[in-house]
Amino acid sequence: IISIPPAAGEKSNARVIDNFCEFSVSLMGNEGERKSRRWDKNTEQENMRETERSIELLIYSKQKGFTVVELLVAMAISAIVITAIYSTYLSQNKSYAIQEEVAAMQQNCRVAMEMITRDVRMAGYFGCKGDTITNTLAGSSTNDYTSAPVVGVNNDADGGNSIKDGTDQIFLKYADTSENIEVTAPYMSDTSAAIHVDDSGSLAAFDIVVISDCNHTSIFQITNISPGAGKTIVHNTGVGSPGNTTKDLEHQFMGNSFIMRLHNISYYVDTDNNLIRSDHGNPQPLAENIEDLQFAYIFEDGEEADIPDDTDADDTNDAEDVRAVRINVLARTGKVDPAFTGRRPAIEDHAAAGGTDHYRRRLLTSVIRVRNMGL
C-alpha cells in the first residue's frame, strides 16, 4: 500500500475519520437525549390521564343508588315527621271543634237570656193605664192580665206535655209598644161594640188588645175589622176564643186613645232541649241545647220564692207583689267531649244531676226588675 502523505495544510485521512466518528457519536447521543425527554413527557401525560380517570371513577362510584339501610332510615325519619304533623293536625282540629261548640253554646245562652230579659222588663205594661182596668175576656187565670202579669210554673213534672221535666215555665203579659192604633171620631159609647180608627195596622180578627187613654184601660178581643179607609174594630161577645164576656168597656174612649196588641208570652224548655217562646199558644223555638231554665221571684217586701203563692190566706208572695225575677239559663254543647267530665249543676231548687257526662255547660244568671209592677 502506498501512503501518500498529505499535502501541506491538509489533515490526514485518519484524523478525518476520527473526527467523523466523534461527530457521529455526538449526533447519536443528542438524539437519544431527545428521545428520552419525549418518552418522559409522554409518560407524565399518561400518568395525568390515569389520575383523571381515577378521579372520574371515584366520583362516578359516589353517585350510584342508596342502600337499603339508607332507605329504611329515611323512611323512619319521614314517618316520625308525618306522625308529628298529623298529631298536631288532630289536636288543632279537635280544639277548633270544641271552640265551635262552646261558641255556639254561649250564643244560644245569650240569645235566650236577652229574649227573656226583654219580656220580663215589659211585663205588666198596658199603656197609660190610669186608675182602672177593665178586662172583658172570658176564661181562666191565664187571661188575668191585670192582677197577674207574671205567673210561674215551678219544676214542671207533668210528663203529658212538651215541657222538660224539672224545668220552670213563666208567663208574661204586656202590651206591644211597637204599634199604637189611634182612635178617631165618631167616638163610640161605652156600651158600643165598635171603635173607629184610621188604620188598623197589622191587627186582625181574634187578636187580644188593650185600649187606653190614661184615665181608663180596657182589655178585649177583636171579633172583626171592617175594610176600607176608615176602619171599624168590633168586639162583640160570643165569638172567638177566649171571647168577650161583655162588649161594655165601662168607659168612652175618645181622642188621645190608643189600641195596642197584647202579648201573653210563656217561656219553657221542651223535651228536645229547645227554648220555646209561645205567644197566645203559638210556640216558636228560640235557642237549642238549653238544658235547664229556672226562675226565682223577688217580692215587694224583699222576700224571695221559687214561685208566687196565691193559694194561701195571707197576702205575702202573691203574683201581684212580684217586683223582680232572677233568671237562670243553663246551656250545654250539642256534642260530647270525651276528654271532659261534668254534670248538670244544681240551680235554685232544681237539684243537680245524679251522674256525670261529657257535655260542657254554661250558666247565665240575671236579676231583672219588672218595671211596670207596683206603679
XYZ file of C-alpha atoms in Angstrom:
375
model
C 0.000 0.000 0.000
C 1.307 3.302 -0.999
C 0.707 6.023 1.503
C 0.529 9.386 0.018
C 1.401 11.937 2.519
C -0.939 14.785 2.867
C -0.197 17.969 1.244
C 0.878 20.811 3.268
C -2.004 22.301 5.239
C -4.253 19.199 4.830
C -5.243 16.824 7.590
C -4.541 13.215 7.358
C -7.295 10.692 6.485
C -7.074 9.083 9.901
C -7.696 12.372 11.527
C -10.724 12.974 9.318
C -12.118 9.595 10.133
C -11.635 10.199 13.837
C -13.408 13.488 13.649
C -16.283 11.950 11.715
C -16.678 9.187 14.236
C -16.712 11.645 17.078
C -19.352 13.735 15.297
C -21.494 10.676 14.634
C -21.301 9.623 18.263
C -22.199 13.132 19.271
C -25.238 13.145 16.992
C -26.393 9.791 18.305
C -26.056 10.958 21.882
C -28.138 14.078 21.289
C -30.854 12.079 19.530
C -31.050 9.667 22.467
C -31.465 12.507 24.901
C -34.255 13.957 22.799
C -35.982 10.601 22.614
C -35.575 10.155 26.366
C -37.112 13.542 27.031
C -40.036 12.781 24.713
C -40.614 9.485 26.500
C -40.587 11.175 29.924
C -43.114 13.749 28.714
C -45.405 11.080 27.286
C -45.186 9.108 30.499
C -46.139 12.168 32.531
C -49.123 12.870 30.301
C -50.220 9.271 30.538
C -49.976 9.398 34.324
C -52.100 12.536 34.379
C -54.710 10.861 32.222
C -54.724 7.866 34.544
C -55.192 10.152 37.536
C -58.094 11.926 35.851
C -59.721 8.613 35.008
C -59.298 7.502 38.618
C -60.945 10.679 39.878
C -63.809 10.244 37.402
C -64.265 6.665 38.501
C -64.236 7.750 42.147
C -66.846 10.432 41.516
C -68.962 8.048 39.500
C -68.790 5.459 42.242
C -70.199 8.072 44.746
C -73.258 8.747 42.558
C -74.675 5.282 42.494
C -78.080 4.409 44.285
C -78.997 4.364 48.023
C -78.503 1.324 50.146
C -81.419 -0.449 51.873
C -80.250 0.831 55.253
C -80.232 4.395 53.980
C -83.764 3.975 52.603
C -85.022 2.493 55.885
C -83.524 5.347 57.895
C -85.072 7.912 55.549
C -88.472 6.192 55.766
C -88.297 6.079 59.571
C -87.492 9.787 59.790
C -90.287 10.605 57.322
C -92.761 8.506 59.324
C -91.839 10.319 62.535
C -92.268 13.731 60.885
C -95.600 12.785 59.272
C -96.885 11.339 62.561
C -95.970 14.527 64.402
C -97.674 16.688 61.767
C -100.805 14.509 61.793
C -100.962 14.506 65.593
C -100.713 18.293 65.590
C -103.475 18.488 62.987
C -105.761 16.208 65.004
C -105.126 18.215 68.162
C -105.784 21.529 66.421
C -108.882 20.163 64.707
C -110.264 18.854 67.996
C -109.544 22.158 69.707
C -111.278 24.026 66.883
C -114.341 21.751 67.091
C -114.583 22.284 70.860
C -114.265 26.049 70.433
C -117.025 25.999 67.822
C -119.301 24.033 70.157
C -118.583 26.342 73.088
C -119.133 29.452 70.954
C -122.481 28.120 69.705
C -123.483 27.217 73.261
C -122.633 30.688 74.558
C -124.521 32.300 71.692
C -127.617 30.200 72.437
C -127.383 31.112 76.098
C -127.070 34.842 75.356
C -129.999 34.790 72.911
C -132.188 33.026 75.445
C -131.266 35.436 78.233
C -131.748 38.509 76.027
C -135.248 37.499 74.913
C -136.452 36.527 78.380
C -134.955 39.675 79.909
C -136.735 41.950 77.449
C -140.129 40.353 78.057
C -139.726 40.282 81.850
C -138.986 44.018 81.868
C -142.140 44.749 79.878
C -144.454 42.533 81.940
C -147.395 44.471 83.369
C -147.308 47.282 80.795
C -150.788 48.071 79.498
C -150.266 51.575 78.204
C -151.118 54.648 80.240
C -153.407 52.634 82.419
C -154.542 55.290 84.908
C -156.507 54.092 87.877
C -158.863 51.457 86.472
C -158.500 48.404 84.232
C -161.489 46.578 82.765
C -160.881 43.041 81.490
C -163.733 41.722 79.342
C -162.005 38.448 78.418
C -163.632 35.190 79.377
C -161.814 32.276 80.897
C -159.137 31.257 83.310
C -156.257 32.884 85.153
C -154.144 32.762 82.000
C -156.280 35.670 80.771
C -155.904 37.595 84.022
C -153.798 40.402 82.596
C -154.368 42.885 85.386
C -153.602 41.162 88.681
C -151.105 38.533 87.474
C -148.929 39.771 84.605
C -146.145 37.468 85.895
C -147.080 33.842 86.572
C -144.732 30.897 87.063
C -144.768 27.107 86.997
C -142.065 25.556 89.185
C -140.132 22.386 88.248
C -142.729 21.019 85.871
C -143.233 17.298 86.401
C -146.207 16.671 84.123
C -144.990 14.067 81.682
C -148.033 14.572 79.469
C -146.886 17.898 77.998
C -143.966 19.031 75.864
C -142.160 20.734 78.768
C -138.972 19.089 80.012
C -139.421 17.620 83.477
C -137.798 19.577 86.289
C -137.617 22.883 84.403
C -139.594 26.057 85.126
C -142.102 27.926 82.999
C -143.010 31.603 83.149
C -145.972 33.579 81.743
C -145.576 37.283 80.955
C -148.335 39.648 79.837
C -147.879 43.151 78.399
C -148.927 45.486 75.584
C -146.836 45.803 72.423
C -145.454 49.338 72.129
C -144.267 48.910 68.540
C -147.706 49.681 67.101
C -150.180 52.216 68.543
C -153.519 52.497 66.712
C -155.167 55.883 67.333
C -158.927 56.088 67.949
C -160.787 58.554 65.712
C -164.265 60.101 65.532
C -167.073 59.288 65.608
C -166.348 58.111 69.121
C -168.206 55.124 70.480
C -170.322 54.978 73.586
C -169.100 52.854 76.474
C -171.565 50.067 75.569
C -170.866 50.083 71.836
C -169.038 47.167 70.212
C -167.441 49.379 67.534
C -164.309 51.516 67.703
C -163.339 53.762 64.782
C -159.722 54.075 63.651
C -157.980 55.489 60.566
C -155.768 52.445 60.110
C -155.834 49.115 61.907
C -152.181 48.380 61.120
C -151.327 44.700 61.497
C -154.224 43.968 63.854
C -156.518 41.135 62.816
C -159.669 39.415 63.981
C -159.269 37.488 67.275
C -156.247 39.493 68.392
C -156.355 40.397 72.077
C -155.764 44.126 72.540
C -155.796 46.904 75.105
C -157.277 50.387 74.695
C -156.102 53.214 76.955
C -156.419 56.985 77.355
C -154.525 57.407 80.681
C -157.798 57.632 82.576
C -159.032 54.138 81.922
C -157.760 50.923 80.337
C -159.851 48.106 78.871
C -158.825 44.698 77.535
C -160.856 42.866 74.889
C -160.665 40.505 71.920
C -161.250 41.795 68.392
C -164.054 39.891 66.661
C -163.998 41.723 63.335
C -162.309 44.568 61.450
C -164.276 46.291 58.701
C -162.438 47.001 55.423
C -161.933 50.419 53.861
C -160.020 53.590 54.604
C -161.909 54.385 57.802
C -161.871 51.075 59.651
C -164.026 49.859 62.491
C -162.733 47.462 65.140
C -165.542 45.316 66.523
C -165.512 43.459 69.868
C -168.761 41.548 70.173
C -169.494 38.673 72.522
C -169.955 35.028 71.614
C -167.182 34.967 69.011
C -163.595 33.750 69.221
C -161.552 32.160 71.980
C -161.420 33.009 74.792
C -164.014 35.574 73.663
C -165.508 38.591 75.418
C -167.931 38.288 78.303
C -169.329 41.738 77.502
C -168.956 44.478 74.926
C -169.188 47.127 77.641
C -165.708 48.613 78.172
C -167.004 50.753 81.083
C -165.507 53.885 79.557
C -165.957 56.070 76.482
C -162.641 56.272 74.687
C -162.254 59.432 72.632
C -159.283 61.466 71.377
C -155.802 60.553 72.611
C -156.884 56.931 72.992
C -154.708 54.168 71.555
C -155.147 50.474 70.835
C -152.205 48.055 71.239
C -151.814 44.326 70.761
C -151.437 42.336 73.991
C -148.861 39.611 74.446
C -149.384 36.528 76.585
C -145.918 35.028 76.417
C -144.591 31.891 78.033
C -141.040 30.556 78.115
C -140.131 26.920 78.681
C -137.677 24.195 77.634
C -139.155 21.371 75.598
C -138.175 17.719 75.754
C -135.625 18.236 72.946
C -133.726 20.908 74.927
C -135.072 23.788 72.830
C -136.025 27.075 74.444
C -139.590 27.833 73.354
C -141.277 31.237 73.308
C -145.023 30.917 72.950
C -147.344 33.881 72.386
C -151.036 33.104 72.850
C -150.300 29.409 72.392
C -148.180 29.717 69.238
C -144.804 28.156 70.143
C -141.627 29.275 68.398
C -138.166 27.785 69.132
C -135.606 30.447 70.072
C -132.447 28.567 71.004
C -131.261 24.977 71.014
C -129.267 22.992 73.577
C -130.857 24.776 76.558
C -130.734 22.173 79.312
C -132.415 23.958 82.200
C -134.485 27.073 82.871
C -135.093 28.213 86.448
C -136.733 31.323 87.916
C -136.853 32.868 91.358
C -139.209 35.731 92.248
C -138.387 38.728 94.414
C -141.375 40.399 96.054
C -142.243 43.861 97.285
C -141.104 43.094 100.836
C -137.733 41.736 99.658
C -138.667 38.107 100.187
C -137.740 35.513 97.565
C -139.584 32.403 96.448
C -139.370 29.801 93.716
C -142.899 30.658 92.636
C -145.562 33.250 93.558
C -148.063 31.778 96.018
C -151.666 32.885 95.622
C -153.149 29.800 97.259
C -152.664 30.681 100.928
C -154.768 33.042 103.020
C -152.090 35.671 103.596
C -151.125 38.407 101.177
C -147.398 37.615 101.038
C -145.519 36.393 97.981
C -148.540 36.906 95.727
C -148.140 37.282 91.961
C -149.211 40.926 92.072
C -146.376 41.635 94.522
C -143.578 40.473 92.200
C -141.015 43.222 91.662
C -138.080 41.341 90.119
C -137.271 37.968 88.590
C -133.994 36.077 88.837
C -133.443 34.245 85.549
C -131.166 31.202 85.242
C -130.417 29.798 81.789
C -128.248 26.682 81.508
C -126.929 25.782 78.052
C -124.764 22.858 77.023
C -122.796 21.854 73.943
C -124.535 19.924 71.210
C -121.849 17.214 71.161
C -119.979 15.422 73.915
C -116.283 15.961 74.615
C -114.814 12.588 75.663
C -111.883 14.352 77.352
C -114.223 16.397 79.587
C -116.296 15.174 82.520
C -119.040 17.168 84.227
C -122.680 17.118 85.212
C -125.720 19.369 85.302
C -125.364 21.663 88.342
C -127.990 22.498 90.941
C -129.893 25.707 90.098
C -132.339 27.353 92.513
C -134.468 24.473 93.855
C -133.644 22.094 90.992
C -131.161 19.501 92.276
C -128.021 18.588 90.351
C -127.926 15.564 88.078
C -127.030 12.296 89.749
C -124.416 11.139 87.253
C -121.671 12.658 85.155
C -121.468 13.085 81.409
C -119.172 14.680 78.834
C -121.082 17.860 77.979
C -119.629 21.312 78.504
C -122.074 23.780 80.055
C -122.545 27.500 80.582
C -124.879 29.095 83.155
C -126.103 32.678 82.839
C -127.910 34.334 85.740
C -129.519 37.764 85.755
C -131.878 39.630 88.082
C -134.372 41.743 86.125
C -136.700 44.311 87.636
C -140.304 44.169 86.452
C -140.536 47.909 85.944
C -144.308 48.104 85.378
C -145.259 46.268 88.581
C -146.108 48.246 91.685
C -146.787 51.516 89.839
